[in-house]
Coordinates of C-alpha atoms in Angstrom, one line a residue:
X1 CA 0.0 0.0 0.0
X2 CA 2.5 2.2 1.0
X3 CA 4.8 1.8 -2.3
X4 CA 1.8 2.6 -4.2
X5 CA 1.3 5.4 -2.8
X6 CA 5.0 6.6 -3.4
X7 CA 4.2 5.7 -7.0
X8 CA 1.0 7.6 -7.2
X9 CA 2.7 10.4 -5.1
X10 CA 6.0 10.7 -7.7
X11 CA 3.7 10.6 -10.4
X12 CA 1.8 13.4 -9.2
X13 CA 4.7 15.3 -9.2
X14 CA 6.4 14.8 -12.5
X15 CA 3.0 14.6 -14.8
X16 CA 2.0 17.1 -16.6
X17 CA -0.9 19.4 -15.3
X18 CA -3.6 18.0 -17.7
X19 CA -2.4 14.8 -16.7
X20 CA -2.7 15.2 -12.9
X21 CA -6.0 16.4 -12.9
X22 CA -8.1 13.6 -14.7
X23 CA -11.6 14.0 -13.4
X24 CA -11.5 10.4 -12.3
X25 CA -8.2 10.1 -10.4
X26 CA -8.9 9.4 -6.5
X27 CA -6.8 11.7 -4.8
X28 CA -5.5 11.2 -1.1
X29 CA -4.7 14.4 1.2
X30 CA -1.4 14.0 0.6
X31 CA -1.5 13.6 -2.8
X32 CA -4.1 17.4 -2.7
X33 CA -1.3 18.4 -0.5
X34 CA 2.0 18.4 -2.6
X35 CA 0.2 19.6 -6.1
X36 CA 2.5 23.0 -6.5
X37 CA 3.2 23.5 -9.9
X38 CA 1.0 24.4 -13.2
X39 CA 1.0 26.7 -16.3
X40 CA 1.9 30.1 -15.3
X41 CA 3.9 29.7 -11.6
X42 CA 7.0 31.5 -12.2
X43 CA 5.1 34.3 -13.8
X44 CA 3.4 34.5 -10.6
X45 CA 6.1 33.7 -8.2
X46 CA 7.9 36.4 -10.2
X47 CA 5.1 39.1 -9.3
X48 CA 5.0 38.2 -5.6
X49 CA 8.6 38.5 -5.2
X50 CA 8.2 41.9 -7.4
X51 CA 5.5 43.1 -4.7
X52 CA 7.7 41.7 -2.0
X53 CA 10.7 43.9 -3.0
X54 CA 8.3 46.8 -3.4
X55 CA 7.8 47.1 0.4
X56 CA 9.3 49.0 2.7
X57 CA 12.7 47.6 4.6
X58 CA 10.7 46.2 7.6
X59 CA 7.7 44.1 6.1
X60 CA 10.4 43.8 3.1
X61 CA 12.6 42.0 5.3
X62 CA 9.9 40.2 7.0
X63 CA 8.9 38.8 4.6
X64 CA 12.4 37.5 3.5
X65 CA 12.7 36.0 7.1
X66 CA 9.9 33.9 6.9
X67 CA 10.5 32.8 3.1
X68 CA 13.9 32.4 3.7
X69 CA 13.2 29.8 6.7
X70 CA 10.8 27.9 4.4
X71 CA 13.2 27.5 1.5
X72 CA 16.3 26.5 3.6
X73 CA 14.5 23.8 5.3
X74 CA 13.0 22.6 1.7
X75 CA 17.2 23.1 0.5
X76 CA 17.7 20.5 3.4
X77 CA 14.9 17.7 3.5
X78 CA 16.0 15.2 1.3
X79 CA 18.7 14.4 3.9
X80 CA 17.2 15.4 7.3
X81 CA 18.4 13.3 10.0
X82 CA 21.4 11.7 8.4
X83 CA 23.2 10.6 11.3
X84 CA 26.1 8.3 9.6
X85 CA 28.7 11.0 8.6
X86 CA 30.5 8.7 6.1
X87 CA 26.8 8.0 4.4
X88 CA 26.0 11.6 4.1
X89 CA 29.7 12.0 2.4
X90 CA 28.8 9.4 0.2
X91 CA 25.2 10.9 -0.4
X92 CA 27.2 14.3 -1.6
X93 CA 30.1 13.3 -3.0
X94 CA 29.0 14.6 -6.7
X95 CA 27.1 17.5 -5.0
X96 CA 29.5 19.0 -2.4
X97 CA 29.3 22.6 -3.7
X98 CA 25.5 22.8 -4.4
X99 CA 23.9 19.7 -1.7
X100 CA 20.6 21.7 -1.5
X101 CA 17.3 20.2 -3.1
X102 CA 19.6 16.8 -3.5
X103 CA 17.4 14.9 -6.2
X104 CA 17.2 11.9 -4.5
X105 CA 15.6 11.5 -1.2
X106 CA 18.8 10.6 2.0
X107 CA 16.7 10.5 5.1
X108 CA 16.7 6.8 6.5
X109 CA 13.5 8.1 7.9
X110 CA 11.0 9.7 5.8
X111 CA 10.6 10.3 1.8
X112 CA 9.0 13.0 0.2
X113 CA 9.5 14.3 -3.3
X114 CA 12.1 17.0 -3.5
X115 CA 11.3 20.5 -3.0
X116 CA 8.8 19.6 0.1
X117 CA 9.0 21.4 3.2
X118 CA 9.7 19.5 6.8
X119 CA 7.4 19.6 9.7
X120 CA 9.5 22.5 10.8
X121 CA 7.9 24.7 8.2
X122 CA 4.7 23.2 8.4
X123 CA 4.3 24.0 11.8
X124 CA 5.4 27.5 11.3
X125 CA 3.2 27.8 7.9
X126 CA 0.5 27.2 10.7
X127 CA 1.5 30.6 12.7
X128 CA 2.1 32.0 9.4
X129 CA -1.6 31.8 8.5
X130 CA -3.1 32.9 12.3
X131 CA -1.2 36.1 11.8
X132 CA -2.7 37.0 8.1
X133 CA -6.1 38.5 9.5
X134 CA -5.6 39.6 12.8
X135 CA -3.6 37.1 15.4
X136 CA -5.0 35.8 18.2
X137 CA -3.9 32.5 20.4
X138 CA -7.4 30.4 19.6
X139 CA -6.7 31.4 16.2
X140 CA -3.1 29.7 16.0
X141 CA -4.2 26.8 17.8
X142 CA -7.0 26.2 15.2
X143 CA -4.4 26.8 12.3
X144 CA -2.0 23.9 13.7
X145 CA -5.4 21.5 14.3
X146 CA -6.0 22.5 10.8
X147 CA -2.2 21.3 9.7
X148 CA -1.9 18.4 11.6
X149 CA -5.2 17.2 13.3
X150 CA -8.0 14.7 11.8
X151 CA -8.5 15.6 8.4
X152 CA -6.3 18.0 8.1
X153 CA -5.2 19.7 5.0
X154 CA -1.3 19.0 4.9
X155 CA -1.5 14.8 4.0
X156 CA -0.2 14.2 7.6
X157 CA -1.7 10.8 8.2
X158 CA -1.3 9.4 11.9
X159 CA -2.4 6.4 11.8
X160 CA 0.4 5.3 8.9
X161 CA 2.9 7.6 11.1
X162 CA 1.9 5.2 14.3
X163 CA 2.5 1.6 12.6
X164 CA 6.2 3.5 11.2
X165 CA 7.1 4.7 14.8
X166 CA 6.3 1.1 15.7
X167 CA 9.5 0.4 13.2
X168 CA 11.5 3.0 14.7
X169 CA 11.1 1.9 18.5
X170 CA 12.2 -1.4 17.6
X171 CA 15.1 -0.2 15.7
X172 CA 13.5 -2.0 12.6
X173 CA 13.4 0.7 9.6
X174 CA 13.6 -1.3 6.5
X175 CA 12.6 1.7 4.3
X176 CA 11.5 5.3 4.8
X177 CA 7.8 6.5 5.7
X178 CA 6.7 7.3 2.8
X179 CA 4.9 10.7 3.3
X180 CA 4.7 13.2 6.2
X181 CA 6.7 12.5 9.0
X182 CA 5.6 13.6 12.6
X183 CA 7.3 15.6 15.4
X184 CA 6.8 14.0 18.8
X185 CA 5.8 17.9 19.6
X186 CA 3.1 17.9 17.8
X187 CA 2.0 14.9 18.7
X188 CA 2.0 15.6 21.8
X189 CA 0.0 19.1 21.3
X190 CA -2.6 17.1 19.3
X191 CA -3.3 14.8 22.3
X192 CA -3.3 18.0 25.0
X193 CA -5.6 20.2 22.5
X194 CA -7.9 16.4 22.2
X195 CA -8.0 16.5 26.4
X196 CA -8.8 20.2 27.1
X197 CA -9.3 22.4 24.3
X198 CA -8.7 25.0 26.8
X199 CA -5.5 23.8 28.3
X200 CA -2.7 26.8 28.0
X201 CA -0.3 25.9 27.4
X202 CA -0.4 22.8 25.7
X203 CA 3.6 22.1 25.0
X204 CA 5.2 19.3 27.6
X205 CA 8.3 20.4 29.4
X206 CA 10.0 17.8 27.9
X207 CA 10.1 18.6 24.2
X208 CA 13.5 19.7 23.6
X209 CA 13.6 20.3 20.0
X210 CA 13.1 23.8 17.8
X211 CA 9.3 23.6 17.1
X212 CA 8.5 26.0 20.5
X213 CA 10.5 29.1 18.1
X214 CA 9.0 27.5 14.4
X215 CA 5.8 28.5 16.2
X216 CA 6.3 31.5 17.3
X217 CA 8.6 32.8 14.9
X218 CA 5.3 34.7 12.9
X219 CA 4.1 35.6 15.5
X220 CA 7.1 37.6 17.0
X221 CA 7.9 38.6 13.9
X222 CA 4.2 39.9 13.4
X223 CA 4.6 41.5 16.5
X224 CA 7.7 43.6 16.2
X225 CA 8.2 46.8 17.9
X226 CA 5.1 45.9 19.6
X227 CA 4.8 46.3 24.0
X228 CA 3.4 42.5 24.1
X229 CA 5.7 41.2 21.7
X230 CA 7.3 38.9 24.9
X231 CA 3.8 37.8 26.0
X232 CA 2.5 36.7 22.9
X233 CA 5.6 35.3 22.0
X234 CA 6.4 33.5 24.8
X235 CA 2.6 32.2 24.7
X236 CA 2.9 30.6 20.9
X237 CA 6.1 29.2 22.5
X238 CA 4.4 27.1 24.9
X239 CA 2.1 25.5 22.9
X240 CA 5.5 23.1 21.8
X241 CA 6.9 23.4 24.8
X242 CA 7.6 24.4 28.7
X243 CA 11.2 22.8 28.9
X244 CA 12.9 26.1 30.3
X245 CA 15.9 25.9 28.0
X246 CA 13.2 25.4 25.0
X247 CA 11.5 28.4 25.8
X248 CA 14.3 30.7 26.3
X249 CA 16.1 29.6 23.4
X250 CA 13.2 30.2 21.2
X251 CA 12.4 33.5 22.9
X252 CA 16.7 34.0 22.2
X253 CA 16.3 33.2 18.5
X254 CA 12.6 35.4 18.2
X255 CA 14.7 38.4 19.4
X256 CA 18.0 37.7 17.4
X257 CA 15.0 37.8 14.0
X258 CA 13.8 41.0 15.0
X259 CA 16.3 42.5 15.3
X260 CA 18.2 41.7 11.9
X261 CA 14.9 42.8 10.7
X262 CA 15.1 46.1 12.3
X263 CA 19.1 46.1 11.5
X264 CA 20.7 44.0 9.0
X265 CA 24.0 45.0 10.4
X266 CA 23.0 44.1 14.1
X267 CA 26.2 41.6 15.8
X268 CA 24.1 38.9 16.3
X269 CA 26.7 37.5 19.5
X270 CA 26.0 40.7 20.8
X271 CA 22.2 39.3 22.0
X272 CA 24.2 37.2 24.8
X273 CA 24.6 40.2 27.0
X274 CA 20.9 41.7 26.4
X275 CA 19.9 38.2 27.7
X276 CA 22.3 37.4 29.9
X277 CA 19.8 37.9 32.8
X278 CA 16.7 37.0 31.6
X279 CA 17.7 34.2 29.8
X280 CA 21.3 32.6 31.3
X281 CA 20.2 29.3 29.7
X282 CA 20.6 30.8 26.5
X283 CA 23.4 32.7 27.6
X284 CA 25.7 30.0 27.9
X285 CA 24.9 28.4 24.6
X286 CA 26.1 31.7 23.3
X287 CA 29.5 31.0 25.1
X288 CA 29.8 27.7 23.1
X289 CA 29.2 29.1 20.4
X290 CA 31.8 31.7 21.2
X291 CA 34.1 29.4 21.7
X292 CA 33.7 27.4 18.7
X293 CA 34.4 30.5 16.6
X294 CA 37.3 31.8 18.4
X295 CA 38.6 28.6 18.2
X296 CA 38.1 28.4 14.3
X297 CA 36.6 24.9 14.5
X298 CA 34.6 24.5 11.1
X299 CA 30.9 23.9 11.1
X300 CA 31.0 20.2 10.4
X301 CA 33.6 20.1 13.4
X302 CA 31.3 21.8 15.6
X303 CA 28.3 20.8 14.9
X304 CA 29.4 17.1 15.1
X305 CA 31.7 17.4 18.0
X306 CA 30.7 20.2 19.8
X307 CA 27.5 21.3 20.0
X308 CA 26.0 17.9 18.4
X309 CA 23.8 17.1 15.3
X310 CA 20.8 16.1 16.6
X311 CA 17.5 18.4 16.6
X312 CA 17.4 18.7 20.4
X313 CA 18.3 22.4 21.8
X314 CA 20.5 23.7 22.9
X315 CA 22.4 21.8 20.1
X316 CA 20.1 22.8 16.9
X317 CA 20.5 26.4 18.3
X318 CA 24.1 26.4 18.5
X319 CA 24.3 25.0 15.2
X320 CA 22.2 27.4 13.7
X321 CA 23.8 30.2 14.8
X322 CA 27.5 29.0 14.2
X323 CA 27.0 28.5 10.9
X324 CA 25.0 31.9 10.7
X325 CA 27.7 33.9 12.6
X326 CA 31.1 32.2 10.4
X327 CA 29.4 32.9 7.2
X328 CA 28.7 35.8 4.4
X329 CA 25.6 34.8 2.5
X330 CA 22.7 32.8 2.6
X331 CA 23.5 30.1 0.4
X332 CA 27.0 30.0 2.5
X333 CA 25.4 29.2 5.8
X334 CA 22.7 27.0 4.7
X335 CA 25.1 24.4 1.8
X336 CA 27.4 24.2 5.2
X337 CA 24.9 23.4 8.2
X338 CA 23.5 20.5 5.3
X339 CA 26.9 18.6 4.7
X340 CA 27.1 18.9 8.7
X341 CA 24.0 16.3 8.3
X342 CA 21.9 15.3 11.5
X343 CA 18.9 17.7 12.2
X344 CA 20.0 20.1 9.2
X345 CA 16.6 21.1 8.7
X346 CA 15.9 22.6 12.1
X347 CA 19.4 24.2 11.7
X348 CA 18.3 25.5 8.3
X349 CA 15.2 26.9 9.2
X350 CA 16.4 29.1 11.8
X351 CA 19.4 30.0 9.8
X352 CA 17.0 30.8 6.5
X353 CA 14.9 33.1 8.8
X354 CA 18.2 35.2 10.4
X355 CA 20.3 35.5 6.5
X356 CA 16.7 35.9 5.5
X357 CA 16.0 39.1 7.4
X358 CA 20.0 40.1 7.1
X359 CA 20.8 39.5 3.8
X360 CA 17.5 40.3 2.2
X361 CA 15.0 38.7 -0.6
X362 CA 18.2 39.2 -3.2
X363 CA 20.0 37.0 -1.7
X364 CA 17.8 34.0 -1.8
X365 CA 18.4 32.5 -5.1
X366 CA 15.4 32.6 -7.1
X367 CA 16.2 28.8 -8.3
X368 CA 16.0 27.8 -4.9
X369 CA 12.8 29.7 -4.3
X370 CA 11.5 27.8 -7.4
X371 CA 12.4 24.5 -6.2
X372 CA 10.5 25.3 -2.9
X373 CA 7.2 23.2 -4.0
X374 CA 5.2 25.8 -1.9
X375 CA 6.8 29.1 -2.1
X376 CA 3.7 30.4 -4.1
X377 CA 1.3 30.1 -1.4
X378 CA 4.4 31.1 1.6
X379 CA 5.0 33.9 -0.2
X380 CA 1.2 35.1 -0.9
X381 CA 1.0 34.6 2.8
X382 CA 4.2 36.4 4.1
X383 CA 2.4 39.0 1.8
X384 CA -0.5 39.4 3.6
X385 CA 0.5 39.2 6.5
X386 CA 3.6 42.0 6.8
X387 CA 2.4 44.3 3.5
X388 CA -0.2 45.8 5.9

């Protein structure tokens, strides 16, 4: 069942647009959920990003943080969670200089067709739409329901996720999950939300991972200059998670975001003195990290060595930012954190969002934006939400 699926799902992808929408076809929410392309996208992806460079510097470069954070996690999927440094060599050995949007899916763990997003995004893309017509915390709650609950509209099935954790438990993957692959966060949300709908917050202290800032990051963002930007940050926050060093980081990265937003030139290591009191748990990250560039270890180095590959904070965070902080571009930071392998998309995503806001719309490559199967509707989104 499942390798048909993969076939139908491929298919979907590489047929041509009459093709792929015969009247009789049957098609599964994942299958509605991947469609992307048809006659006309880069004329319209060109107008967007047209309109996008239109705004002013602010919404301009909010919107370039949150497209950049979609497209670097899409550069980085096909080899999420590659954990067996010689195999991820081996996976980019013809594609060291360009390993983003890698043709062929590398995760051991899930498969979807190149140019897909992560749940990293997806969860974001949720926060993304509860800020487009006036943001309110019921309003992001219902959005992520909408993404990830019964029937929802992304193809996340979790009942086909349940029998392939099964596998993974065991230590008995004999082949990716084909399709959507989810985060014990949200998981854990869904079951919380299911309980009490009115529960606040619904995150367990015990997620450790980056979904508490994918959350939140439209909404700070949203929120800029704003005097509740900490409350209704910290509140989208909690919905992934109440682990203290979860939160703070998030809160950490939100405020690193804005503030490229506000000033491209702003020293991001700077942050780890505005912090230091409010937030010593992300403080001393930020001395690792410190370290790790005044000892001119290279990201693979660090990231493998140091702060550790895996998408548990403070380690994603650390990553992130190293690779952030020791390069000059956007395609700089993001090629590197993905040949470090591991959790590379969580790196990614925050990484997109910071050289995103820094660097600007210019300097994400329009081919990569293209490759991005949903950077239509991210970008009509981002649109709506900051043009205003």
């Amino acid at each position: 069942m499942l390798v048909l699926l993969l076939f139908v799902i491929l298919g979907a992808v590489t047929s041509a647009p009459e093709q792929q929408c015969s009247e009789q076809e049957d098609i599964s929410p994942l299958q509605q959920a991947i469609r992307h392309d048809g006659p006309g996208r880069s004329e319209r992806l060109a107008v967007l990003l047209k309109r996008a460079q239109e705004l002013d510097p602010i919404p301009r470069r909010q919107v370039a943080a949150l497209l950049g954070a979609a497209v670097a996690d899409a550069a980085a999927r096909p080899l999420h969670w590659v954990y067996d440094n010689t195999a991820l060599q081996q996976h980019i050995a013809d594609a060291w200089d360009t390993p983003e949007f890698l043709t062929e899916n590398r995760s051991p763990f899930y498969l979807l067709p190149t140019g897909e997003n992560s749940c990293y995004w997806d969860i974001a893309e949720a926060g993304l739409r509860a800020v487009v017509d006036g943001y309110s915390y019921n309003n992001l709650v219902s959005e992520l329901v909408k993404s990830f609950g019964s029937g929802n509209n992304k193809g996340y099935d979790i009942d086909v996720f349940r029998e392939f954790s099964k596998k993974v438990k065991a230590r008995n993957i004999d082949a990716p999950l084909e399709g959507r692959y989810f985060f014990e966060s949200v998981l854990t949300f869904l079951s919380a939300h299911e309980a009490d709908k009115n529960q606040k917050p619904f995150g367990s202290s015990k997620m450790r991972s980056t979904e508490a800032f994918c959350v939140s990051l439209p909404v700070a963002v949203k929120f800029l200059g704003h005097d509740n930007f900490e409350n209704v940050t910290m509140e989208a926050v909690g919905i992934m998670s109440t682990w203290k060093t979860s939160t703070q980081l998030a809160m950490t990265a939100s405020i690193i975001v804005n503030k490229l937003i506000k000033n491209p030139d702003y020293d991001i290591m700077s942050i780890r003195d505005e912090i230091a009191d409010k937030y010593p748990k992300a403080m001393r990250s930020l001395e690792e990290i410190r370290d790790a560039v005044n000892n001119k270890w290279d990201h693979s180095t660090s990231v493998i060595q140091v702060f550790g590959p895996a998408c548990n904070n403070p380690s994603s965070f650390q990553g992130a930012l190293h690779a952030t902080v020791t390069s000059a571009s956007y395609t700089e930071a993001v090629r590197k954190t993905i040949r470090a392998g591991g959790c590379n998309c969580s790196r990614a995503f925050f990484i997109g969002a910071m050289c995103g806001a820094k660097y600007g719309l210019s300097a994400i490559p329009g081919d990569w934006i293209a490759k991005t199967n949903h950077s239509e509707e991210i970008l009509t989104l981002a649109l709506k939400a900051f043009s205003s």
